Short mmCIF file of C-alpha atoms and ligand atoms in Angstrom, two decimals:
data_model
loop_
_atom_site.label_atom_id
_atom_site.label_comp_id
_atom_site.label_asym_id
_atom_site.label_seq_id
_atom_site.Cartn_x
_atom_site.Cartn_y
_atom_site.Cartn_z
CA MET L 1 0.00 0.00 0.00
CA SER L 2 1.33 3.40 -0.85
CA THR L 3 0.60 6.78 0.62
CA VAL L 4 0.09 9.82 -1.52
CA LEU L 5 0.96 13.07 0.16
CA ALA L 6 -0.39 16.10 -1.65
CA LEU L 7 1.43 19.28 -0.72
CA LYS L 8 -0.27 22.58 -1.32
CA PRO L 9 1.10 26.03 -0.76
CA VAL L 10 -0.84 27.95 1.86
CA ALA L 11 -2.59 30.85 0.18
CA ALA L 12 -0.41 33.87 0.55
CA GLU L 13 -3.18 36.39 1.16
CA LYS L 14 -4.84 34.44 3.93
CA ASN L 15 -1.84 33.75 6.08
CA PRO L 16 1.10 35.97 5.23
CA VAL L 17 3.24 34.70 8.12
CA ALA L 18 2.98 31.06 7.23
CA ALA L 19 3.16 31.66 3.49
CA ASP L 20 6.94 31.30 3.33
CA GLY L 21 7.51 27.80 4.46
CA ALA L 22 4.28 26.31 5.68
CA ILE L 23 2.85 23.46 3.71
CA ARG L 24 -0.29 21.53 4.19
CA GLY L 25 -0.35 17.82 3.58
CA HIS L 26 -3.15 15.30 3.18
CA ALA L 27 -2.31 11.66 3.70
CA ALA L 28 -4.84 10.44 1.20
CA SER L 29 -4.90 6.71 1.74
CA ALA L 30 -4.87 6.80 5.50
CA GLN L 31 -7.83 9.17 5.47
CA VAL L 32 -6.15 11.35 8.03
CA ALA L 33 -5.46 14.93 7.17
CA VAL L 34 -2.06 15.81 8.48
CA VAL L 35 -1.47 19.50 8.79
CA LEU L 36 2.16 20.44 8.90
CA ALA L 37 2.43 24.02 9.99
CA VAL L 38 6.19 24.29 9.98
CA PRO L 39 7.92 27.57 10.77
CA ALA L 40 9.76 29.04 7.83
CA GLU L 41 13.26 28.34 9.11
CA ILE L 42 12.68 24.65 9.74
CA ARG L 43 12.33 22.40 6.73
CA PRO L 44 9.87 19.50 6.98
CA ALA L 45 12.67 16.92 6.90
CA VAL L 46 14.32 18.23 10.02
CA ALA L 47 11.19 19.19 11.92
CA ALA L 48 11.64 16.33 14.38
CA PRO L 49 14.19 17.93 16.77
CA GLU L 50 11.53 20.38 17.85
CA ALA L 51 9.96 17.72 20.01
CA ARG L 52 13.22 16.84 21.76
CA PRO L 53 13.53 18.19 25.30
CA GLY L 54 16.42 20.15 26.72
CA ARG L 55 17.12 22.74 24.03
CA GLY L 56 18.75 25.07 26.54
CA SER L 57 21.41 22.59 27.57
CA GLU L 58 22.07 21.80 23.91
CA ARG L 59 22.69 25.44 23.19
CA LEU L 60 25.07 25.63 26.14
CA ARG L 61 26.95 22.62 24.79
CA ASP L 62 27.23 24.22 21.34
CA PHE L 63 28.53 27.38 22.95
CA LEU L 64 31.15 25.51 24.96
CA LYS L 65 32.14 23.52 21.88
CA ALA L 66 32.79 26.77 20.03
CA VAL L 67 34.58 28.57 22.85
CA ILE L 68 36.70 25.97 24.63
CA PRO L 69 39.16 25.01 21.83
CA PRO L 70 40.26 28.59 21.08
CA LEU L 71 40.59 29.32 24.80
CA LEU L 72 42.74 26.20 25.18
CA GLY L 73 44.88 27.37 22.27
CA LEU L 74 45.41 30.78 23.84
CA ALA L 75 46.20 29.17 27.19
CA LEU L 76 48.76 26.89 25.52
CA MET L 77 50.39 29.88 23.84
CA THR L 78 50.56 31.81 27.12
CA GLY L 79 52.04 28.74 28.84
CA LEU L 80 54.74 28.29 26.20
CA TRP L 81 55.45 31.99 26.29
CA SER L 82 56.01 32.10 30.07
CA MET L 83 58.14 28.96 29.81
CA VAL L 84 60.37 30.56 27.19
CA ALA L 85 60.44 33.78 29.24
CA THR L 86 61.67 32.07 32.42
CA MET L 87 64.18 29.95 30.47
CA THR L 88 65.80 32.80 28.55
CA GLY L 89 65.48 35.50 31.18
CA ASN L 90 65.60 38.50 28.82
CA ILE L 91 62.20 38.00 27.16
CA PRO L 92 59.42 39.45 29.33
CA GLY L 93 56.75 36.99 30.43
CA PRO L 94 52.96 37.45 30.25
CA GLY L 95 52.75 39.08 33.67
CA LYS L 96 55.38 41.70 33.01
CA THR L 97 53.95 42.44 29.57
CA TRP L 98 50.47 42.80 31.02
CA ASP L 99 51.69 45.33 33.57
CA ALA L 100 53.47 47.30 30.85
CA ALA L 101 50.37 47.17 28.65
CA ARG L 102 48.20 48.56 31.46
CA ILE L 103 50.47 51.59 31.73
CA LEU L 104 50.74 51.95 27.95
CA PHE L 105 47.01 51.79 27.27
CA ALA L 106 46.15 54.10 30.15
CA ASP L 107 47.09 56.96 27.82
CA PRO L 108 47.45 55.76 24.23
CA PHE L 109 46.97 59.22 22.72
CA TYR L 110 49.65 61.45 24.22
CA ARG L 111 52.02 63.65 22.26
CA ASN L 112 55.49 64.63 23.45
CA GLY L 113 57.01 65.88 20.23
CA PRO L 114 57.24 64.12 16.87
CA ASN L 115 59.24 61.08 18.03
CA ASP L 116 57.41 60.33 21.25
CA GLN L 117 53.73 59.71 20.75
CA GLY L 118 51.21 57.29 22.24
CA ILE L 119 50.74 53.86 20.69
CA GLY L 120 47.27 54.91 19.49
CA TRP L 121 48.75 57.63 17.30
CA ASN L 122 51.32 55.20 15.93
CA VAL L 123 48.69 52.67 14.96
CA LEU L 124 46.53 55.38 13.38
CA ALA L 125 49.50 56.72 11.42
CA SER L 126 50.20 53.25 10.02
CA LEU L 127 46.54 52.73 9.20
CA GLN L 128 46.45 56.05 7.43
CA ARG L 129 49.43 55.11 5.23
CA VAL L 130 47.82 51.78 4.44
CA GLY L 131 44.55 53.56 3.66
CA ILE L 132 46.10 56.08 1.28
CA GLY L 133 48.38 53.63 -0.53
CA PHE L 134 45.60 51.13 -0.76
CA GLY L 135 43.12 53.76 -1.97
CA PHE L 136 45.37 54.72 -4.87
CA ALA L 137 45.94 51.04 -5.66
CA ALA L 138 42.17 50.46 -5.77
CA ALA L 139 41.55 53.53 -7.91
CA ILE L 140 44.04 52.30 -10.49
CA GLY L 141 43.93 48.53 -9.99
CA ILE L 142 40.18 47.96 -10.21
CA PRO L 143 39.59 49.73 -13.56
CA MET L 144 42.72 48.06 -14.86
CA GLY L 145 41.48 44.67 -13.72
CA PHE L 146 38.21 45.31 -15.57
CA MET L 147 40.10 46.11 -18.76
CA LEU L 148 42.39 43.11 -18.47
CA GLY L 149 39.41 40.87 -17.84
CA ARG L 150 37.33 42.24 -20.70
CA PHE L 151 39.97 42.49 -23.43
CA SER L 152 42.25 39.51 -23.91
CA PHE L 153 44.65 41.67 -25.91
CA MET L 154 45.26 43.86 -22.87
CA ASN L 155 45.52 40.77 -20.74
CA ARG L 156 48.28 39.32 -22.89
CA MET L 157 49.97 42.69 -23.11
CA PHE L 158 50.19 43.23 -19.37
CA ASP L 159 50.77 39.61 -18.43
CA PRO L 160 54.59 39.68 -18.74
CA ILE L 161 54.82 42.98 -16.86
CA ILE L 162 52.71 41.76 -13.96
CA SER L 163 54.38 38.36 -13.85
CA LEU L 164 57.78 40.04 -13.66
CA LEU L 165 56.95 42.70 -11.06
CA ARG L 166 54.58 40.84 -8.77
CA PRO L 167 57.16 38.57 -7.08
CA VAL L 168 59.36 41.56 -6.18
CA SER L 169 59.23 42.51 -2.51
CA PRO L 170 57.58 45.93 -2.23
CA LEU L 171 60.47 47.01 0.01
CA ALA L 172 62.73 46.86 -3.02
CA TRP L 173 60.67 49.76 -4.34
CA LEU L 174 61.26 51.87 -1.24
CA PRO L 175 64.46 53.54 -2.54
CA ILE L 176 62.67 54.45 -5.76
CA GLY L 177 59.92 56.01 -3.66
CA LEU L 178 62.46 57.96 -1.60
CA LEU L 179 64.12 59.14 -4.80
CA VAL L 180 60.88 60.26 -6.42
CA PHE L 181 59.05 61.74 -3.42
CA LYS L 182 62.12 63.02 -1.56
CA ARG L 183 60.40 62.30 1.79
CA ALA L 184 60.06 59.18 3.91
CA ASP L 185 56.32 59.33 4.52
CA PRO L 186 55.05 59.15 0.92
CA ALA L 187 57.77 56.58 0.18
CA ALA L 188 56.24 54.22 2.77
CA THR L 189 52.80 54.84 1.27
CA TRP L 190 54.29 54.08 -2.14
CA THR L 191 55.40 50.60 -1.02
CA ILE L 192 51.85 49.97 0.16
CA PHE L 193 50.55 51.05 -3.21
CA ILE L 194 52.92 48.65 -4.97
CA CYS L 195 52.06 45.65 -2.84
CA SER L 196 48.30 46.31 -2.94
CA ILE L 197 47.88 46.80 -6.64
CA TRP L 198 48.69 43.26 -7.85
CA PRO L 199 45.98 41.34 -6.01
CA MET L 200 43.48 44.05 -6.98
CA ILE L 201 44.26 43.80 -10.69
CA LEU L 202 44.47 40.03 -10.81
CA ASN L 203 41.35 39.29 -8.78
CA THR L 204 39.22 41.85 -10.58
CA ALA L 205 40.38 40.53 -13.94
CA GLN L 206 39.60 36.99 -12.90
CA GLY L 207 36.17 38.05 -11.67
CA VAL L 208 35.38 39.69 -15.00
CA GLN L 209 36.48 36.59 -16.88
CA ARG L 210 34.30 34.40 -14.69
CA VAL L 211 31.04 36.30 -15.11
CA PRO L 212 28.67 33.49 -16.12
CA GLN L 213 27.86 33.48 -19.83
CA ASP L 214 24.18 33.09 -18.86
CA TYR L 215 24.11 36.57 -17.32
CA LEU L 216 25.75 38.08 -20.38
CA ASN L 217 23.20 36.28 -22.56
CA VAL L 218 20.42 37.85 -20.49
CA ALA L 219 22.00 41.24 -21.13
CA ARG L 220 22.16 40.53 -24.87
CA VAL L 221 18.56 39.33 -25.11
CA LEU L 222 17.26 42.30 -23.13
CA GLY L 223 19.43 44.54 -25.31
CA LEU L 224 21.00 46.33 -22.37
CA PRO L 225 23.33 49.20 -23.30
CA GLU L 226 27.00 48.88 -22.27
CA ALA L 227 26.59 51.25 -19.30
CA LYS L 228 23.81 49.12 -17.87
CA VAL L 229 25.72 45.91 -18.54
CA ILE L 230 28.50 47.30 -16.38
CA THR L 231 26.36 48.60 -13.51
CA LYS L 232 23.69 45.91 -13.41
CA ILE L 233 25.59 42.79 -14.41
CA LEU L 234 29.38 43.05 -14.53
CA PHE L 235 29.87 45.07 -11.37
CA PRO L 236 27.64 42.99 -9.08
CA ALA L 237 29.04 39.77 -10.54
CA VAL L 238 32.64 40.90 -10.09
CA LEU L 239 32.17 42.46 -6.65
CA PRO L 240 32.87 39.27 -4.64
CA TYR L 241 36.14 38.75 -6.54
CA MET L 242 37.05 42.38 -6.07
CA LEU L 243 36.46 42.09 -2.35
CA THR L 244 38.75 39.06 -2.25
CA GLY L 245 41.40 41.17 -3.97
CA ILE L 246 40.85 43.96 -1.46
CA ARG L 247 41.15 41.54 1.45
CA LEU L 248 44.40 40.06 0.15
CA SER L 249 45.78 43.55 -0.56
CA ILE L 250 45.00 44.88 2.90
CA GLY L 251 46.51 41.75 4.43
CA THR L 252 49.85 42.17 2.65
CA ALA L 253 49.75 45.93 3.09
CA TRP L 254 49.52 45.48 6.84
CA LEU L 255 52.46 43.07 6.70
CA VAL L 256 54.56 45.43 4.62
CA ILE L 257 53.84 48.66 6.48
CA VAL L 258 55.65 47.48 9.62
CA ALA L 259 58.81 46.70 7.68
CA ALA L 260 58.60 49.89 5.62
CA GLU L 261 58.21 52.08 8.69
CA MET L 262 61.18 50.40 10.35
CA LEU L 263 63.22 51.64 7.43
CA THR L 264 61.70 55.10 7.01
CA GLY L 265 61.11 56.16 10.63
CA GLY L 266 58.63 58.86 11.63
CA VAL L 267 55.39 57.95 13.37
CA GLY L 268 53.91 54.48 12.89
CA ILE L 269 53.71 51.12 14.56
CA GLY L 270 56.72 49.75 12.65
CA PHE L 271 58.86 52.69 13.67
CA TRP L 272 57.58 52.36 17.22
CA VAL L 273 58.76 48.74 17.36
CA TRP L 274 62.23 49.80 16.21
CA ASP L 275 62.29 52.71 18.65
CA GLU L 276 61.38 50.49 21.58
CA TRP L 277 64.12 48.07 20.51
CA ASN L 278 66.60 50.94 20.67
CA ASN L 279 65.24 51.78 24.13
CA LEU L 280 65.52 48.05 25.01
CA LYS L 281 61.88 47.95 26.13
CA VAL L 282 61.26 44.39 24.97
CA GLU L 283 57.87 44.17 26.67
CA HIS L 284 56.67 47.00 24.44
CA ILE L 285 57.79 45.05 21.39
CA VAL L 286 55.73 42.09 22.55
CA ILE L 287 52.76 44.41 23.05
CA ALA L 288 53.30 45.80 19.55
CA ILE L 289 53.24 42.27 18.15
CA PHE L 290 49.86 41.73 19.76
CA VAL L 291 48.53 45.10 18.59
CA ILE L 292 49.66 44.46 15.01
CA GLY L 293 48.08 41.03 15.12
CA ILE L 294 44.78 42.30 16.51
CA VAL L 295 44.53 45.17 14.02
CA GLY L 296 45.32 42.82 11.12
CA PHE L 297 42.74 40.33 12.37
CA ALA L 298 40.13 43.09 12.72
CA LEU L 299 40.79 44.35 9.17
CA GLU L 300 40.44 40.83 7.79
CA GLN L 301 37.21 40.17 9.67
CA MET L 302 35.70 43.47 8.57
CA LEU L 303 36.36 42.66 4.93
CA LEU L 304 35.10 39.10 5.31
CA LEU L 305 31.88 40.50 6.72
CA LEU L 306 31.63 42.89 3.80
CA ALA L 307 32.31 40.06 1.36
CA ARG L 308 29.57 37.95 2.92
CA ARG L 309 27.15 40.82 2.50
CA PHE L 310 27.83 40.86 -1.25
CA THR L 311 27.91 37.16 -1.96
CA TYR L 312 24.65 36.40 -3.66
CA GLU L 313 24.49 32.67 -4.23
CA ASN L 314 24.01 30.41 -1.20
CA ARG L 315 23.46 33.37 1.04
CA MET T 1 -0.53 34.17 -43.62
CA LYS T 2 3.05 35.23 -44.20
CA PRO T 3 5.44 33.66 -41.70
CA LEU T 4 7.01 35.94 -39.10
CA VAL T 5 10.02 33.73 -38.56
CA LYS T 6 11.56 31.77 -41.41
CA ILE T 7 14.25 29.17 -40.83
CA GLU T 8 15.87 27.94 -44.01
CA ASN T 9 18.29 25.03 -44.27
CA ILE T 10 19.89 25.75 -40.95
CA GLY T 11 22.99 23.83 -39.97
CA GLN T 12 25.03 24.19 -36.84
CA THR T 13 28.38 22.53 -36.19
CA PHE T 14 30.46 22.99 -33.08
CA ASN T 15 34.23 22.77 -32.99
CA THR T 16 35.06 20.50 -30.11
CA LYS T 17 38.32 19.03 -28.89
CA SER T 18 37.49 15.76 -30.62
CA GLY T 19 36.75 17.41 -33.97
CA LYS T 20 33.62 18.86 -35.56
CA PHE T 21 30.25 18.01 -34.07
CA THR T 22 27.12 18.50 -36.14
CA ALA T 23 24.25 19.46 -33.85
CA LEU T 24 21.73 20.56 -36.52
CA ARG T 25 21.48 19.79 -40.23
CA ASP T 26 18.95 21.04 -42.84
CA ILE T 27 16.34 22.43 -40.48
CA ASN T 28 13.41 24.24 -42.08
CA LEU T 29 10.64 25.88 -40.10
CA ASP T 30 8.14 28.68 -40.64
CA ILE T 31 6.39 30.34 -37.73
CA SER T 32 3.57 32.81 -38.29
CA GLN T 33 2.28 35.50 -35.96
CA GLY T 34 0.52 34.04 -32.93
CA GLU T 35 1.43 30.47 -33.77
CA VAL T 36 2.52 28.13 -31.04
CA VAL T 37 5.34 25.77 -31.94
CA SER T 38 6.66 23.01 -29.76
CA LEU T 39 10.02 21.40 -30.40
CA ILE T 40 10.04 17.91 -28.99
CA GLY T 41 12.96 15.55 -28.90
CA HIS T 42 15.15 13.54 -26.62
CA SER T 43 17.71 15.25 -24.45
CA GLY T 44 20.67 16.54 -26.44
CA CYS T 45 18.95 16.41 -29.84
CA GLY T 46 19.43 20.14 -30.48
CA LYS T 47 16.35 21.96 -29.23
CA SER T 48 18.27 24.56 -27.27
CA THR T 49 20.73 24.95 -30.12
CA LEU T 50 17.88 25.90 -32.47
CA LEU T 51 16.31 28.25 -29.92
CA ASN T 52 19.66 29.96 -29.38
CA LEU T 53 19.84 30.54 -33.12
CA ILE T 54 16.34 32.06 -33.25
CA ALA T 55 17.19 34.17 -30.21
CA GLY T 56 20.30 35.35 -32.04
CA LEU T 57 22.64 34.31 -29.24
CA THR T 58 24.59 32.17 -31.71
CA LEU T 59 24.96 32.36 -35.47
CA PRO T 60 24.38 29.35 -37.73
CA THR T 61 27.22 27.72 -39.65
CA SER T 62 24.96 27.40 -42.70
CA GLY T 63 21.51 28.54 -43.79
CA VAL T 64 19.55 31.69 -42.93
CA LEU T 65 17.19 32.78 -40.19
CA LEU T 66 14.74 35.56 -40.96
CA CYS T 67 12.54 37.49 -38.56
CA ALA T 68 10.04 39.87 -40.19
CA ASP T 69 11.90 39.40 -43.51
CA ARG T 70 15.19 40.50 -42.06
CA GLU T 71 18.13 38.30 -41.21
CA ILE T 72 18.56 37.87 -37.46
CA PRO T 73 21.73 39.79 -36.69
CA GLY T 74 21.85 39.13 -32.95
CA PRO T 75 19.68 39.02 -29.88
CA GLY T 76 16.99 41.62 -29.31
CA PRO T 77 14.07 42.33 -27.02
CA GLU T 78 11.53 41.50 -29.74
CA ARG T 79 12.62 37.84 -29.37
CA ALA T 80 12.42 37.19 -25.65
CA VAL T 81 13.98 34.08 -24.19
CA VAL T 82 12.96 31.97 -21.23
CA PHE T 83 16.29 30.37 -20.47
CA GLN T 84 16.52 26.67 -19.75
CA ASN T 85 18.46 27.35 -16.56
CA HIS T 86 16.34 30.40 -15.67
CA SER T 87 19.34 32.82 -15.55
CA LEU T 88 17.83 35.21 -13.05
CA LEU T 89 20.28 37.76 -11.71
CA PRO T 90 20.89 36.78 -8.08
CA TRP T 91 21.49 40.32 -6.85
CA MET T 92 18.03 41.52 -7.84
CA THR T 93 14.62 40.64 -6.47
CA CYS T 94 12.08 38.91 -8.71
CA PHE T 95 10.53 42.31 -9.29
CA GLY T 96 13.93 43.78 -10.23
CA ASN T 97 14.66 40.96 -12.65
CA VAL T 98 11.41 41.51 -14.54
CA MET T 99 11.78 45.29 -14.33
CA LEU T 100 15.20 45.11 -15.99
CA GLY T 101 13.58 43.89 -19.21
CA VAL T 102 10.50 46.10 -18.98
CA GLU T 103 12.60 49.22 -18.43
CA GLN T 104 14.68 48.37 -21.44
CA VAL T 105 11.68 48.03 -23.77
CA PHE T 106 9.21 50.60 -22.41
CA GLY T 107 11.39 52.84 -20.23
CA ARG T 108 11.66 55.58 -22.79
CA LYS T 109 7.95 55.88 -23.54
CA GLU T 110 6.28 55.27 -20.19
CA GLY T 111 6.44 56.61 -16.64
CA LYS T 112 7.49 54.78 -13.48
CA VAL T 113 3.93 53.95 -12.42
CA LYS T 114 3.09 52.37 -15.75
CA LEU T 115 6.29 50.31 -15.76
CA ARG T 116 5.57 49.05 -12.26
CA ALA T 117 2.08 48.05 -13.34
CA ARG T 118 3.50 46.08 -16.26
CA VAL T 119 5.91 44.18 -14.02
CA GLU T 120 3.19 43.44 -11.49
CA ALA T 121 0.82 42.24 -14.20
CA ALA T 122 3.47 39.90 -15.59
CA LEU T 123 4.19 38.48 -12.14
CA GLU T 124 0.46 38.10 -11.53
CA MET T 125 0.17 36.13 -14.77
CA VAL T 126 2.57 33.48 -13.45
CA HIS T 127 1.03 33.63 -9.96
CA MET T 128 4.21 35.00 -8.43
CA ALA T 129 3.00 38.42 -7.28
CA HIS T 130 3.20 37.32 -3.64
CA ALA T 131 6.94 36.64 -3.93
CA MET T 132 8.00 39.62 -5.99
CA HIS T 133 10.28 41.07 -3.32
CA LYS T 134 12.14 37.81 -2.77
CA TYR T 135 15.55 37.07 -4.19
CA PRO T 136 16.05 34.17 -6.64
CA HIS T 137 17.84 32.05 -4.03
CA GLU T 138 14.78 32.33 -1.80
CA ILE T 139 12.35 30.70 -4.23
CA SER T 140 12.04 27.20 -5.66
CA GLY T 141 13.25 26.01 -9.06
CA GLY T 142 9.80 26.05 -10.62
CA MET T 143 9.15 29.50 -9.21
CA LYS T 144 12.38 30.72 -10.81
CA GLN T 145 11.19 29.35 -14.15
CA ARG T 146 7.95 31.27 -13.72
CA ILE T 147 9.84 34.50 -13.06
CA GLY T 148 11.84 33.80 -16.21
CA ILE T 149 8.57 33.42 -18.12
CA ALA T 150 7.26 36.66 -16.64
CA ARG T 151 10.45 38.44 -17.66
CA ALA T 152 10.11 37.23 -21.24
CA PHE T 153 6.41 38.01 -21.59
CA ALA T 154 6.56 41.39 -19.86
CA MET T 155 8.69 42.63 -22.75
CA GLU T 156 5.79 41.92 -25.13
CA PRO T 157 8.00 40.19 -27.68
CA LYS T 158 6.95 39.15 -31.15
CA ASN T 159 7.67 35.56 -30.24
CA PRO T 160 9.05 34.42 -26.94
CA VAL T 161 11.61 31.67 -27.27
CA ASP T 162 11.13 29.21 -24.50
CA GLY T 163 14.09 26.94 -23.84
CA ARG T 164 12.90 25.26 -20.70
CA ALA T 165 12.32 21.61 -20.37
CA LEU T 166 8.56 21.84 -19.97
CA ARG T 167 8.43 19.39 -17.10
CA CYS T 168 10.21 21.98 -14.97
CA THR T 169 7.16 24.12 -14.55
CA ARG T 170 3.51 24.03 -13.90
CA CYS T 171 2.40 25.66 -17.07
CA PRO T 172 0.93 29.04 -16.14
CA ASP T 173 -0.69 29.83 -19.46
CA PRO T 174 -1.63 26.75 -21.49
CA ARG T 175 -2.52 28.83 -24.54
CA VAL T 176 1.09 29.89 -24.97
CA LEU T 177 3.19 27.09 -23.61
CA ALA T 178 1.21 23.86 -23.92
CA GLY T 179 2.83 20.92 -25.62
N1 ATP Y 401 28.73 24.92 -27.43
C1 ATP Y 401 28.70 23.63 -27.78
N2 ATP Y 401 29.83 23.00 -28.15
C2 ATP Y 401 29.81 21.70 -28.52
N3 ATP Y 401 28.71 20.95 -28.54
C3 ATP Y 401 27.55 21.51 -28.18
C4 ATP Y 401 27.49 22.87 -27.79
N4 ATP Y 401 26.20 23.17 -27.47
C5 ATP Y 401 25.51 22.04 -27.65
N5 ATP Y 401 26.31 21.03 -28.09
C6 ATP Y 401 25.88 19.68 -28.44
O1 ATP Y 401 24.79 19.79 -29.31
C7 ATP Y 401 23.78 18.85 -29.01
C8 ATP Y 401 22.47 19.54 -28.80
O2 ATP Y 401 22.48 20.30 -27.61
P1 ATP Y 401 21.20 21.09 -27.09
O3 ATP Y 401 21.63 21.88 -25.89
O4 ATP Y 401 20.60 21.85 -28.20
O5 ATP Y 401 20.24 19.91 -26.63
P2 ATP Y 401 18.71 20.00 -26.16
O6 ATP Y 401 17.90 19.38 -27.23
O7 ATP Y 401 18.35 21.37 -25.76
O8 ATP Y 401 18.72 19.04 -24.89
P3 ATP Y 401 17.93 19.17 -23.50
O9 ATP Y 401 16.56 18.66 -23.73
O10 ATP Y 401 18.69 18.25 -22.60
O11 ATP Y 401 17.99 20.58 -23.10
C9 ATP Y 401 24.27 18.09 -27.77
O12 ATP Y 401 24.75 16.83 -28.21
C10 ATP Y 401 25.40 18.92 -27.23
O13 ATP Y 401 26.39 18.09 -26.72
MG1 MG Y 402 17.99 22.29 -23.96
#
């Protein structure tokens, strides 16, 4: 004997709340009308767990499952760190670093002349350089990526140039920057520009090449003019790739800025690290490592969040 | 009646890695205004290939295709297409997807209110008005097909080219799509 289950959509006008996911079933042969009023977020196949008791404790277990491993990892790192600190003697341990950090972050925004400023100012100065260099890289790299993706002639023309220059450390460009701009500050920004531009160009170009042919066919059938093809189809389709390029660029830019500032001096987290080394304040260097890590992590997470916002499929 | 679309001795060969592949050979077909034509055949026999030619998305390797006595130079809004794999733009709502076509065809002559009314009427025709502010990933496969149909018909084409496998959808308008 077989059972026929007829599923009907609930009329939208009558019950707007249930209209999304609710379905109504009639088990025809059994002569029992089964009404499945399932909330939108739960699919019929997985509706069973609703009946299970103890949802609160389950949630607590999920929470612990998510939180305990990272906490263990951090604890392990702190343990290793204090072990190394006691063994070597000249590297400050977690306790000493914490005390120094408390004093340092009590007043992160002080100014005693150009070479003695709070750590907050140093971080902001570095972020500003990254922002400017990266901004120029985006302004040039994104349109260039579009061109390289759209015209294979351009792609083949620029391919040898990019292949040759991309593996070069951006710091190798620092002297050229100093020569051209005559000042240290724009030279550091220039290295950021150089290291940011490659991922922007390459990812944008790849995005343009990967726009599904289906979408372009839609544009052709609708007869969309080129301007609309760019704004309504190419740009939204390429955006996720572009954001990947931006994320990679910012990541390397944040790596490079520390090294560049060590060489150029001035205000900035990289210079600050070097300055504290000259002052032999090793605990400040350890703090700087954490600050650089946290800022880099925050930048990455921000861009990931942005990327998720603009990913259309499987959202 | 004089045929609107004339297909004369069409042949289509594809260059593949393993040599030439003939998908269509010596196809002749006349379609007059208002006529309903169904192409039936097993999977892979060339239905979509022929529809792509009529749509103007591809050009034939031999033969001619005429629409209103003129050779089909490329795609155009007077030959709307319901794509086999729906091809809705995922960053626009159902309403936006239909509006994109409507705007293109009527945007210059009509005001915003009139355009909206056209889109809503097309969505109503396929019984999708209740979901017009949803995104394509929020609706089912058959519903996507219906939005694709609405997009094609809202442009008031001379002859919509429907490339769907018909089993995909509950046919919303038997007069146009049956068979
Ligand atoms: N671009 C292409 N390059 C090479 N071969 C192709 C190409 N497009 C289609 N073909 C071949 O042409 C034949 C016809 O394809 P077509 O897509 O027209 O089939 P169809 O009748 O629409 O099938 P279905 O009912 O499954 O949609 C198939 O054998 C396919 O492999
Ligand atoms: Mg097909």
